[in-house]
């Protein structure tokens, strides 16, 4: 038995894939669907002349995005080709050119860049990789030294938390889709939110940055003076949701969905790896040392306390009741009275849903059960829609800027649990970036819910495996002749045998077959594929090595991995394998990888 094959025999794997989320049934209830359908009908009507719907504004992007999410969440066909989605895509493409142009200084530059990136990342990231990369580059270059974003030309010390929260969402989505996002950019943004949090756990509109990690009043804008909207839940939600996203992306807290509770079944047990079957806790493995974890965790606790005390579904702000002893003599000047309207009401609900989603992920809570806050939100939105009578939502303040089209989008994104759907899509989507050397049809192959799905391949999985095992490397283009759909057997024993055949191809197949096997096996097995992927890093075929490297990066969510160039030396391979091995043992501390059996170490 050759050295590489003997390594495979000595590895243990469990039949447990990446955690997936199914559609949350409470979002699809008859009651919610009725509210949503009325609001969608409003957005599908002619919105010409409505605020933010001018050709130069970003409203068409948000409307198109919202309608696409409706089609995605409720599995309504034709989402990408809906006229409003097409119009949103056209505007996002135009915006990409605009914001990337030298000297572009329109005040909404980073709003528009972030919303355009979010649109592409959620609707069709593969088709718009160039545009996304351009937008992320513009965004990262636009970060201020204090870590925030704002309007072009604004004070270098100023930061706009509304702009910054959109940017943070775009960066999170981009990083999880495999785009290059600088960890230092994320760390700097995290520190901005840590420095500009008020002592009670809330945030203002523009951060009053003391320059040190000491929580100071956010009542007044630090640079320009005037009311800073502190105490409004819209601005508090901007800071809270962003801080949770950043903390999870930097791996200080959990950000992966909790899988369904099912007993783990062990197969092919060997002495190489031994794992306990009890639930795994999130392993803290920060990507940066530039954020104080203790201070960060305290900030998250503070904001949770604030929302527990102050958040409500209401057209009124409630600031007078909560803050009358703080504002004191300024109450009249800033209009602080019992009837003060809620600031950006529907926008705040949209961001609040994001905060609650990432907070639940951090606490490793189930996302399948309808939370109480969502039930209260549904009742509130149902009543508001009935009051207006035309299917829309429209807030009590700032309507001259936002308007019913934007408010309706934000209300819908709350109702449809937009963030939860994005998290679900990322958890299910195991597509890796094509390396380019493989034929286009092979690069599109993936396993989804027990099926190998691709635009070119299909049919019986046994036939595919037979052809892969007997593949002539000189005739790889014959892959195009395969049928459309390949299904793994529903029989557990047969299914495992088919998975084992894919695994064996990683050591014994032709180079082209090994490349596909590595990618397919990683998709099917997730974290449990890591030992085999460590072995695959030793493959003499450089493309197969790249497949293993990219699979490890995807599974670990470490998009830069541990280096390893496209054509590595044996020493570079050994170094990368050692680092990945250490990472795996941190993620699964119960695992025991034998030193003399560690793939590639003794090659």
Coordinates of C-alpha atoms in Angstrom, one line a residue:
X1 CA 0.0 0.0 0.0
X2 CA 1.5 3.4 -1.0
X3 CA 2.3 6.1 1.5
X4 CA -0.6 8.4 0.5
X5 CA -3.2 5.6 0.5
X6 CA -2.1 4.4 3.9
X7 CA -2.7 7.8 5.3
X8 CA -6.3 7.7 4.0
X9 CA -6.9 4.3 5.7
X10 CA -5.7 5.7 9.0
X11 CA -8.3 8.6 9.1
X12 CA -11.7 8.6 10.8
X13 CA -14.7 10.6 9.5
X14 CA -18.2 11.0 10.7
X15 CA -21.3 11.4 8.6
X16 CA -22.1 14.9 9.7
X17 CA -22.3 17.8 7.2
X18 CA -22.3 21.5 7.7
X19 CA -25.2 22.8 9.7
X20 CA -28.1 23.8 7.6
X21 CA -31.3 25.8 8.2
X22 CA -34.6 24.9 6.7
X23 CA -37.2 27.5 5.9
X24 CA -38.6 28.9 9.1
X25 CA -42.3 27.9 9.0
X26 CA -43.4 30.9 11.1
X27 CA -42.3 33.2 8.3
X28 CA -44.5 31.3 5.9
X29 CA -47.6 31.3 8.1
X30 CA -50.8 32.4 6.4
X31 CA -51.0 35.5 8.6
X32 CA -47.5 36.7 7.7
X33 CA -47.8 35.8 4.1
X34 CA -51.0 37.9 3.8
X35 CA -49.3 41.0 5.1
X36 CA -46.2 40.4 2.9
X37 CA -48.3 39.8 -0.3
X38 CA -50.1 43.1 0.2
X39 CA -46.9 45.0 0.7
X40 CA -45.2 43.3 -2.3
X41 CA -48.2 44.3 -4.4
X42 CA -47.6 47.9 -3.4
X43 CA -43.9 47.7 -4.4
X44 CA -44.8 46.2 -7.7
X45 CA -46.9 49.2 -8.6
X46 CA -45.7 52.4 -10.3
X47 CA -43.5 54.2 -7.7
X48 CA -42.5 57.0 -10.0
X49 CA -42.1 60.3 -8.1
X50 CA -41.9 58.6 -4.7
X51 CA -39.0 59.7 -2.3
X52 CA -35.7 57.9 -3.1
X53 CA -37.1 56.5 -6.4
X54 CA -35.4 59.1 -8.6
X55 CA -33.0 57.5 -11.2
X56 CA -30.0 58.9 -9.2
X57 CA -31.2 57.5 -5.8
X58 CA -30.7 54.1 -4.4
X59 CA -34.4 53.3 -4.0
X60 CA -34.6 51.1 -7.1
X61 CA -31.9 48.9 -5.7
X62 CA -33.6 48.4 -2.3
X63 CA -37.0 47.7 -4.0
X64 CA -35.5 45.2 -6.4
X65 CA -33.6 43.6 -3.5
X66 CA -36.7 43.3 -1.4
X67 CA -38.7 41.7 -4.2
X68 CA -35.9 39.3 -4.9
X69 CA -35.9 38.2 -1.2
X70 CA -39.6 37.7 -1.4
X71 CA -39.1 35.3 -4.3
X72 CA -36.2 33.5 -2.6
X73 CA -37.9 33.1 0.8
X74 CA -41.3 32.0 -0.5
X75 CA -39.8 30.1 -3.4
X76 CA -41.7 32.0 -6.0
X77 CA -40.2 31.5 -9.5
X78 CA -38.8 34.3 -11.6
X79 CA -37.1 36.4 -9.0
X80 CA -34.0 37.3 -10.9
X81 CA -36.1 38.3 -14.0
X82 CA -38.8 40.3 -12.2
X83 CA -38.9 43.8 -13.8
X84 CA -38.2 45.6 -10.4
X85 CA -35.2 43.2 -9.8
X86 CA -33.9 43.9 -13.3
X87 CA -34.3 47.6 -12.6
X88 CA -32.5 47.3 -9.3
X89 CA -29.6 45.4 -10.9
X90 CA -29.3 48.0 -13.6
X91 CA -29.1 50.8 -11.0
X92 CA -26.6 48.8 -9.0
X93 CA -24.4 48.3 -12.0
X94 CA -24.5 52.0 -12.7
X95 CA -23.8 52.8 -9.1
X96 CA -20.7 50.5 -9.2
X97 CA -19.3 52.6 -12.0
X98 CA -20.2 55.8 -10.3
X99 CA -18.7 55.1 -6.9
X100 CA -15.5 53.7 -8.4
X101 CA -14.8 56.8 -10.4
X102 CA -12.0 59.1 -9.3
X103 CA -13.3 62.2 -7.6
X104 CA -16.8 60.8 -6.9
X105 CA -17.9 62.6 -3.8
X106 CA -21.7 62.4 -3.7
X107 CA -22.7 62.3 0.0
X108 CA -24.4 58.9 -0.4
X109 CA -21.3 57.2 -1.9
X110 CA -20.8 54.6 0.8
X111 CA -24.5 54.0 1.3
X112 CA -24.9 53.3 -2.4
X113 CA -21.7 51.2 -2.6
X114 CA -22.8 49.0 0.4
X115 CA -26.4 48.5 -0.8
X116 CA -25.2 47.7 -4.3
X117 CA -22.8 45.1 -2.9
X118 CA -25.5 43.6 -0.7
X119 CA -27.8 43.4 -3.8
X120 CA -25.2 41.5 -5.8
X121 CA -24.1 39.3 -3.0
X122 CA -27.6 38.1 -2.2
X123 CA -29.1 37.9 -5.7
X124 CA -26.3 36.5 -7.9
X125 CA -22.8 36.6 -6.4
X126 CA -21.2 34.4 -9.1
X127 CA -22.4 36.5 -12.0
X128 CA -21.2 39.8 -10.4
X129 CA -17.9 38.9 -8.8
X130 CA -16.1 41.7 -10.6
X131 CA -18.6 44.3 -9.4
X132 CA -18.6 43.0 -5.9
X133 CA -14.8 43.1 -5.8
X134 CA -14.8 46.7 -7.1
X135 CA -17.4 47.8 -4.5
X136 CA -15.6 46.1 -1.6
X137 CA -12.4 47.8 -2.7
X138 CA -14.1 51.2 -2.7
X139 CA -15.6 50.5 0.7
X140 CA -12.4 49.4 2.3
X141 CA -10.4 52.3 0.9
X142 CA -13.1 54.7 2.2
X143 CA -12.8 53.7 5.8
X144 CA -11.7 56.6 8.0
X145 CA -8.8 56.4 10.4
X146 CA -11.2 56.2 13.3
X147 CA -12.7 53.0 11.8
X148 CA -16.0 54.4 10.7
X149 CA -17.5 55.5 7.4
X150 CA -19.4 58.7 6.6
X151 CA -20.1 61.2 3.9
X152 CA -17.2 62.1 1.6
X153 CA -15.7 65.4 2.8
X154 CA -17.0 65.1 6.3
X155 CA -14.7 65.6 9.3
X156 CA -12.0 62.8 9.6
X157 CA -13.1 62.5 13.2
X158 CA -16.7 62.0 12.4
X159 CA -18.4 58.7 11.8
X160 CA -21.9 57.9 10.6
X161 CA -23.3 54.8 12.3
X162 CA -26.1 54.5 9.7
X163 CA -23.6 54.3 6.8
X164 CA -21.3 52.1 8.8
X165 CA -23.9 49.5 9.6
X166 CA -24.7 49.0 5.9
X167 CA -21.0 48.7 5.2
X168 CA -20.5 46.1 7.9
X169 CA -23.3 44.0 6.5
X170 CA -21.8 44.2 3.0
X171 CA -18.3 43.2 4.3
X172 CA -19.7 40.3 6.3
X173 CA -21.5 38.9 3.2
X174 CA -18.5 39.5 1.0
X175 CA -16.1 37.7 3.4
X176 CA -18.5 34.7 3.6
X177 CA -18.7 34.6 -0.1
X178 CA -14.9 34.3 -0.5
X179 CA -14.0 37.9 -1.3
X180 CA -10.9 39.5 0.2
X181 CA -11.9 41.5 3.2
X182 CA -9.0 42.9 5.3
X183 CA -9.2 41.7 8.9
X184 CA -7.7 45.0 10.1
X185 CA -10.6 46.9 8.5
X186 CA -13.0 44.8 10.5
X187 CA -11.0 45.2 13.7
X188 CA -10.9 49.0 13.2
X189 CA -14.6 49.1 12.7
X190 CA -15.2 47.0 15.8
X191 CA -13.1 49.4 17.9
X192 CA -15.1 52.4 16.5
X193 CA -18.3 50.9 17.8
X194 CA -16.6 50.0 21.1
X195 CA -15.4 53.6 21.6
X196 CA -18.7 55.2 20.6
X197 CA -21.1 53.2 22.8
X198 CA -22.8 55.2 25.5
X199 CA -22.5 54.1 29.1
X200 CA -26.0 52.6 29.0
X201 CA -25.3 50.4 26.0
X202 CA -26.9 52.5 23.2
X203 CA -25.3 54.5 20.3
X204 CA -26.0 57.9 18.7
X205 CA -26.2 58.8 15.1
X206 CA -22.7 60.2 14.8
X207 CA -20.3 58.6 17.2
X208 CA -18.8 60.9 19.9
X209 CA -15.4 59.3 19.9
X210 CA -13.2 59.9 22.9
X211 CA -10.3 58.3 21.2
X212 CA -9.9 55.8 24.1
X213 CA -11.8 52.9 25.3
X214 CA -14.0 54.7 27.8
X215 CA -17.7 55.0 27.4
X216 CA -18.8 58.6 27.3
X217 CA -22.1 60.4 26.6
X218 CA -23.5 60.2 23.1
X219 CA -26.1 62.9 23.7
X220 CA -24.4 65.5 21.5
X221 CA -22.6 65.1 18.3
X222 CA -18.9 65.3 19.1
X223 CA -17.7 67.4 16.2
X224 CA -20.7 69.5 15.2
X225 CA -22.8 69.7 18.3
X226 CA -26.6 69.3 18.3
X227 CA -28.8 66.4 19.1
X228 CA -27.2 63.0 18.3
X229 CA -30.4 61.0 18.3
X230 CA -29.1 59.1 21.3
X231 CA -31.8 56.9 22.8
X232 CA -33.5 56.3 19.5
X233 CA -33.7 52.5 18.9
X234 CA -32.8 53.0 15.2
X235 CA -29.3 54.3 16.1
X236 CA -28.9 51.8 18.9
X237 CA -29.7 49.0 16.5
X238 CA -27.1 50.2 14.0
X239 CA -24.4 49.8 16.7
X240 CA -25.7 46.7 18.2
X241 CA -26.2 44.7 15.0
X242 CA -22.8 45.8 13.6
X243 CA -21.0 44.9 16.8
X244 CA -22.5 41.4 16.8
X245 CA -21.7 40.9 13.1
X246 CA -18.1 42.1 13.6
X247 CA -17.5 40.0 16.8
X248 CA -18.7 36.9 15.0
X249 CA -16.8 37.6 11.8
X250 CA -13.6 38.1 13.8
X251 CA -14.4 34.8 15.6
X252 CA -14.8 36.2 19.1
X253 CA -18.3 34.7 19.3
X254 CA -20.3 32.1 17.4
X255 CA -21.8 33.0 14.1
X256 CA -22.8 29.6 12.7
X257 CA -26.3 28.2 12.8
X258 CA -27.0 25.6 15.4
X259 CA -27.6 22.3 13.6
X260 CA -30.7 20.2 14.3
X261 CA -30.1 17.9 17.3
X262 CA -29.5 14.5 15.9
X263 CA -27.4 11.6 17.2
X264 CA -24.0 11.4 15.5
X265 CA -23.4 8.1 13.8
X266 CA -19.8 6.9 13.6
X267 CA -18.5 4.9 10.7
X268 CA -15.1 3.5 9.8
X269 CA -13.7 3.9 13.3
X270 CA -9.9 3.8 13.5
X271 CA -7.3 4.8 16.1
X272 CA -6.2 7.8 14.2
X273 CA -8.9 10.3 15.4
X274 CA -11.2 9.9 18.5
X275 CA -14.0 12.4 19.0
X276 CA -16.6 12.7 21.8
X277 CA -20.2 12.8 20.7
X278 CA -21.4 15.5 23.1
X279 CA -22.3 18.9 21.7
X280 CA -19.4 21.0 20.6
X281 CA -19.0 24.5 22.1
X282 CA -17.8 27.4 20.0
X283 CA -14.0 27.6 20.1
X284 CA -12.8 31.1 20.5
X285 CA -10.2 31.7 17.9
X286 CA -9.9 35.4 17.1
X287 CA -8.6 36.5 13.8
X288 CA -7.0 39.6 15.4
X289 CA -5.3 40.7 18.5
X290 CA -6.3 44.4 17.9
X291 CA -9.7 44.0 19.7
X292 CA -9.9 43.7 23.5
X293 CA -12.2 40.6 23.9
X294 CA -13.1 41.4 27.5
X295 CA -14.2 45.0 26.6
X296 CA -16.1 43.6 23.6
X297 CA -18.0 41.1 25.6
X298 CA -18.9 43.7 28.1
X299 CA -20.2 46.0 25.3
X300 CA -22.4 43.2 23.9
X301 CA -23.9 42.6 27.4
X302 CA -24.6 46.3 27.8
X303 CA -26.4 46.6 24.5
X304 CA -28.5 43.4 25.2
X305 CA -29.5 45.1 28.5
X306 CA -30.4 48.3 26.7
X307 CA -32.7 46.5 24.2
X308 CA -34.2 44.4 26.9
X309 CA -35.3 47.6 28.7
X310 CA -36.1 50.0 25.9
X311 CA -37.0 48.4 22.6
X312 CA -40.7 48.5 21.6
X313 CA -42.9 48.4 18.6
X314 CA -44.4 51.9 18.6
X315 CA -44.7 55.0 16.5
X316 CA -43.4 57.0 19.4
X317 CA -39.8 57.2 20.5
X318 CA -40.3 56.8 24.3
X319 CA -37.2 58.9 24.9
X320 CA -38.9 61.3 27.3
X321 CA -39.9 58.5 29.7
X322 CA -36.5 56.9 29.5
X323 CA -34.2 59.9 29.4
X324 CA -36.0 62.9 30.9
X325 CA -33.5 63.1 33.8
X326 CA -30.6 63.0 31.4
X327 CA -31.6 65.5 28.9
X328 CA -33.0 67.9 31.5
X329 CA -33.0 71.5 30.2
X330 CA -32.4 70.4 26.6
X331 CA -35.8 68.6 26.4
X332 CA -37.7 71.4 24.8
X333 CA -34.9 72.3 22.3
X334 CA -34.8 68.8 20.9
X335 CA -38.5 68.2 21.0
X336 CA -38.4 65.7 23.8
X337 CA -42.0 65.1 24.7
X338 CA -44.4 62.2 25.1
X339 CA -45.4 62.4 21.4
X340 CA -41.9 62.5 19.9
X341 CA -42.1 60.2 16.9
X342 CA -39.9 57.2 16.5
X343 CA -36.9 57.9 14.4
X344 CA -36.7 55.9 11.1
X345 CA -39.3 53.4 12.5
X346 CA -39.2 50.8 9.8
X347 CA -35.5 51.1 9.2
X348 CA -35.0 50.4 12.9
X349 CA -37.1 47.2 12.6
X350 CA -35.1 46.0 9.7
X351 CA -31.8 46.4 11.6
X352 CA -33.4 45.1 14.8
X353 CA -34.1 41.8 13.1
X354 CA -30.5 41.6 12.1
X355 CA -29.4 42.3 15.7
X356 CA -31.7 39.5 17.1
X357 CA -30.5 37.1 14.4
X358 CA -26.8 37.5 15.2
X359 CA -27.5 37.6 18.9
X360 CA -29.2 34.2 18.7
X361 CA -26.3 32.8 16.7
X362 CA -23.9 34.1 19.3
X363 CA -25.9 32.4 22.1
X364 CA -26.2 29.2 19.9
X365 CA -30.0 29.4 20.1
X366 CA -32.3 27.6 17.8
X367 CA -33.5 29.7 14.9
X368 CA -36.4 27.4 14.1
X369 CA -38.8 28.6 16.8
X370 CA -40.8 31.8 16.4
X371 CA -39.4 34.3 19.0
X372 CA -41.7 36.5 21.0
X373 CA -40.2 39.8 19.6
X374 CA -41.1 38.6 16.0
X375 CA -44.7 37.8 17.0
X376 CA -45.1 41.3 18.5
X377 CA -43.6 42.8 15.4
X378 CA -46.0 40.9 13.1
X379 CA -49.0 42.2 15.2
X380 CA -47.7 45.8 15.0
X381 CA -47.0 45.7 11.2
X382 CA -50.4 44.1 10.6
X383 CA -52.1 46.9 12.4
X384 CA -50.1 49.6 10.7
X385 CA -50.8 48.2 7.3
X386 CA -54.5 48.0 8.0
X387 CA -54.5 51.6 9.2
X388 CA -52.9 52.9 6.0
X389 CA -55.1 50.8 3.8
X390 CA -52.9 50.6 0.6
X391 CA -50.6 47.7 1.6
X392 CA -47.7 50.0 2.4
X393 CA -45.9 51.0 5.6
X394 CA -45.0 54.6 6.3
X395 CA -43.3 55.9 9.3
X396 CA -44.4 58.9 11.4
X397 CA -41.2 60.9 10.8
X398 CA -38.6 61.5 8.1
X399 CA -41.3 60.5 5.5
X400 CA -40.1 63.3 3.2
X401 CA -36.7 61.6 3.0
X402 CA -37.6 57.9 3.3
X403 CA -41.2 57.7 2.1
X404 CA -43.6 54.7 1.9
X405 CA -41.5 52.8 -0.7
X406 CA -38.5 52.6 1.5
X407 CA -40.5 52.1 4.7
X408 CA -42.3 49.2 3.0
X409 CA -39.1 47.6 1.9
X410 CA -37.7 47.8 5.5
X411 CA -41.0 46.5 7.0
X412 CA -41.0 43.6 4.6
X413 CA -37.3 42.7 5.3
X414 CA -38.3 42.5 9.0
X415 CA -41.3 40.3 8.3
X416 CA -39.5 38.0 5.9
X417 CA -36.6 37.6 8.4
X418 CA -34.2 38.8 5.7
X419 CA -31.0 38.4 7.8
X420 CA -32.1 34.9 8.9
X421 CA -32.5 33.9 5.2
X422 CA -29.1 35.3 4.3
X423 CA -27.5 33.3 7.2
X424 CA -29.5 30.2 6.0
X425 CA -28.3 30.6 2.4
X426 CA -24.7 30.9 3.5
X427 CA -25.0 27.8 5.7
X428 CA -26.4 25.8 2.8
X429 CA -24.3 27.2 0.0
X430 CA -21.2 25.0 -0.2
X431 CA -20.1 26.1 -3.6
X432 CA -16.4 26.8 -3.9
X433 CA -14.8 29.3 -6.2
X434 CA -13.8 27.7 -9.5
X435 CA -10.1 27.6 -10.0
X436 CA -10.4 28.1 -13.8
X437 CA -8.4 25.1 -14.8
X438 CA -11.4 22.8 -14.6
X439 CA -14.0 22.7 -17.3
X440 CA -16.9 25.0 -16.6
X441 CA -19.4 22.1 -16.2
X442 CA -17.3 20.4 -13.5
X443 CA -16.7 23.7 -11.7
X444 CA -20.5 24.1 -11.3
X445 CA -21.0 20.7 -9.6
X446 CA -22.1 20.7 -6.0
X447 CA -23.9 18.4 -3.5
X448 CA -27.1 19.9 -2.1
X449 CA -29.5 18.0 0.3
X450 CA -28.2 14.7 -0.9
X451 CA -28.0 15.6 -4.6
X452 CA -25.1 16.4 -6.8
X453 CA -26.4 19.4 -8.8
X454 CA -24.8 21.1 -11.8
X455 CA -25.8 22.7 -15.0
X456 CA -24.1 20.0 -17.0
X457 CA -24.0 16.8 -14.9
X458 CA -26.7 14.5 -13.6
X459 CA -28.2 11.1 -13.6
X460 CA -27.5 8.1 -11.4
X461 CA -24.7 8.7 -9.0
X462 CA -23.4 5.2 -9.6
X463 CA -22.9 5.9 -13.3
X464 CA -21.1 9.2 -12.5
X465 CA -18.8 7.4 -10.1
X466 CA -18.1 4.6 -12.6
X467 CA -17.1 7.2 -15.2
X468 CA -15.0 9.2 -12.8
X469 CA -13.2 6.1 -11.7
X470 CA -12.5 5.1 -15.3
X471 CA -11.8 8.6 -16.4
X472 CA -9.4 9.2 -19.2
X473 CA -7.4 12.3 -18.3
X474 CA -7.1 13.2 -22.0
X475 CA -10.9 13.1 -22.5
X476 CA -12.1 15.2 -19.6
X477 CA -14.4 17.1 -21.9
X478 CA -16.7 14.0 -22.0
X479 CA -18.0 15.3 -18.7
X480 CA -20.4 17.5 -20.7
X481 CA -22.2 14.4 -21.9
X482 CA -23.3 13.3 -18.4
X483 CA -27.0 13.6 -17.5
X484 CA -28.5 16.5 -15.5
X485 CA -29.1 15.3 -12.0
X486 CA -27.3 12.8 -9.8
X487 CA -28.9 11.6 -6.6
X488 CA -27.2 9.8 -3.7
X489 CA -29.1 6.8 -2.5
X490 CA -31.6 7.3 0.2
X491 CA -30.6 4.0 1.7
X492 CA -28.0 4.8 4.5
X493 CA -25.8 1.9 3.7
X494 CA -25.7 2.5 0.0
X495 CA -25.2 6.3 0.5
X496 CA -22.2 5.7 2.8
X497 CA -20.8 3.3 0.2
X498 CA -21.1 6.0 -2.5
X499 CA -19.5 8.6 -0.2
X500 CA -16.6 6.1 0.4
X501 CA -16.1 5.7 -3.4
X502 CA -15.8 9.5 -3.7
X503 CA -13.3 9.4 -0.8
X504 CA -11.2 6.7 -2.4
X505 CA -10.9 8.6 -5.6
X506 CA -9.0 11.3 -3.7
X507 CA -6.1 8.8 -3.4
X508 CA -6.6 6.6 -6.4
X509 CA -8.4 8.5 -9.2
X510 CA -7.0 10.3 -12.2
X511 CA -6.0 13.9 -11.5
X512 CA -9.2 15.4 -12.9
X513 CA -11.3 12.9 -10.9
X514 CA -9.3 13.7 -7.8
X515 CA -10.1 17.4 -8.2
X516 CA -13.8 16.7 -8.4
X517 CA -13.7 14.2 -5.6
X518 CA -11.9 16.6 -3.2
X519 CA -14.5 19.3 -3.9
X520 CA -17.5 17.0 -3.7
X521 CA -16.3 15.2 -0.5
X522 CA -15.6 18.5 1.2
X523 CA -19.1 19.7 0.4
X524 CA -20.7 16.5 1.6
X525 CA -18.7 16.1 4.8
X526 CA -18.0 19.6 5.9
X527 CA -15.8 19.9 9.0
X528 CA -15.5 16.1 9.1
X529 CA -13.6 16.1 5.8
X530 CA -10.7 18.1 7.3
X531 CA -8.4 15.1 7.9
X532 CA -8.8 13.9 4.3
X533 CA -8.3 17.4 3.0
X534 CA -5.0 17.6 5.0
X535 CA -4.0 14.5 3.2
X536 CA -5.1 16.0 -0.2
X537 CA -2.8 18.9 0.3
X538 CA 0.0 16.4 -0.5
X539 CA -1.4 15.6 -3.9
X540 CA 1.2 15.9 -6.6
X541 CA -1.4 17.6 -8.9
X542 CA -1.2 21.3 -8.1
X543 CA -4.9 21.8 -9.0
X544 CA -6.0 19.1 -6.6
X545 CA -3.9 20.7 -3.9
X546 CA -5.6 24.1 -4.7
X547 CA -9.0 22.4 -4.4
X548 CA -8.1 21.0 -1.0
X549 CA -6.7 24.4 0.1
X550 CA -9.8 26.2 -1.0
X551 CA -12.1 23.7 0.6
X552 CA -10.3 24.1 4.0
X553 CA -10.6 27.9 3.7
X554 CA -14.3 27.6 3.0
X555 CA -15.1 25.1 5.8
X556 CA -13.0 27.1 8.3
X557 CA -14.4 30.5 7.2
X558 CA -10.7 31.6 7.2
X559 CA -10.8 33.0 3.7
X560 CA -7.1 33.7 3.6
X561 CA -6.3 30.3 5.1
X562 CA -2.7 29.8 6.2
X563 CA -1.0 31.0 3.0
X564 CA 0.0 28.2 0.6
X565 CA 0.5 29.6 -2.9
X566 CA -0.9 28.1 -6.0
X567 CA 2.3 26.2 -6.8
X568 CA 3.8 25.4 -3.4
X569 CA 7.1 23.8 -2.5
X570 CA 7.2 20.7 -0.3
X571 CA 8.3 22.9 2.6
X572 CA 5.4 25.3 2.1
X573 CA 3.0 22.4 2.0
X574 CA 4.4 20.9 5.2
X575 CA 4.1 24.3 7.0
X576 CA 0.5 24.8 5.8
X577 CA -0.5 21.3 6.9
X578 CA 1.0 21.8 10.3
X579 CA -1.0 25.1 10.7
X580 CA -4.3 23.6 9.5
X581 CA -3.7 20.6 11.8
X582 CA -3.3 22.9 14.8
X583 CA -6.4 24.8 13.8
X584 CA -8.4 21.6 13.5
X585 CA -7.3 20.5 17.0
X586 CA -8.4 23.9 18.4
X587 CA -11.8 23.6 16.7
X588 CA -12.2 20.0 17.9
X589 CA -10.0 19.7 21.0
X590 CA -11.2 16.2 21.7
X591 CA -9.7 15.0 18.5
X592 CA -6.4 13.1 18.6
X593 CA -4.4 13.1 15.4
X594 CA -1.4 10.8 15.6
X595 CA 1.8 12.6 15.0
X596 CA 3.3 9.9 12.8
X597 CA 0.1 9.7 10.8
X598 CA -0.4 13.4 10.2
X599 CA -0.9 13.8 6.5
X600 CA 2.1 15.3 4.7
X601 CA 4.3 15.8 7.8
X602 CA 6.6 13.0 7.0
X603 CA 6.4 13.2 3.2

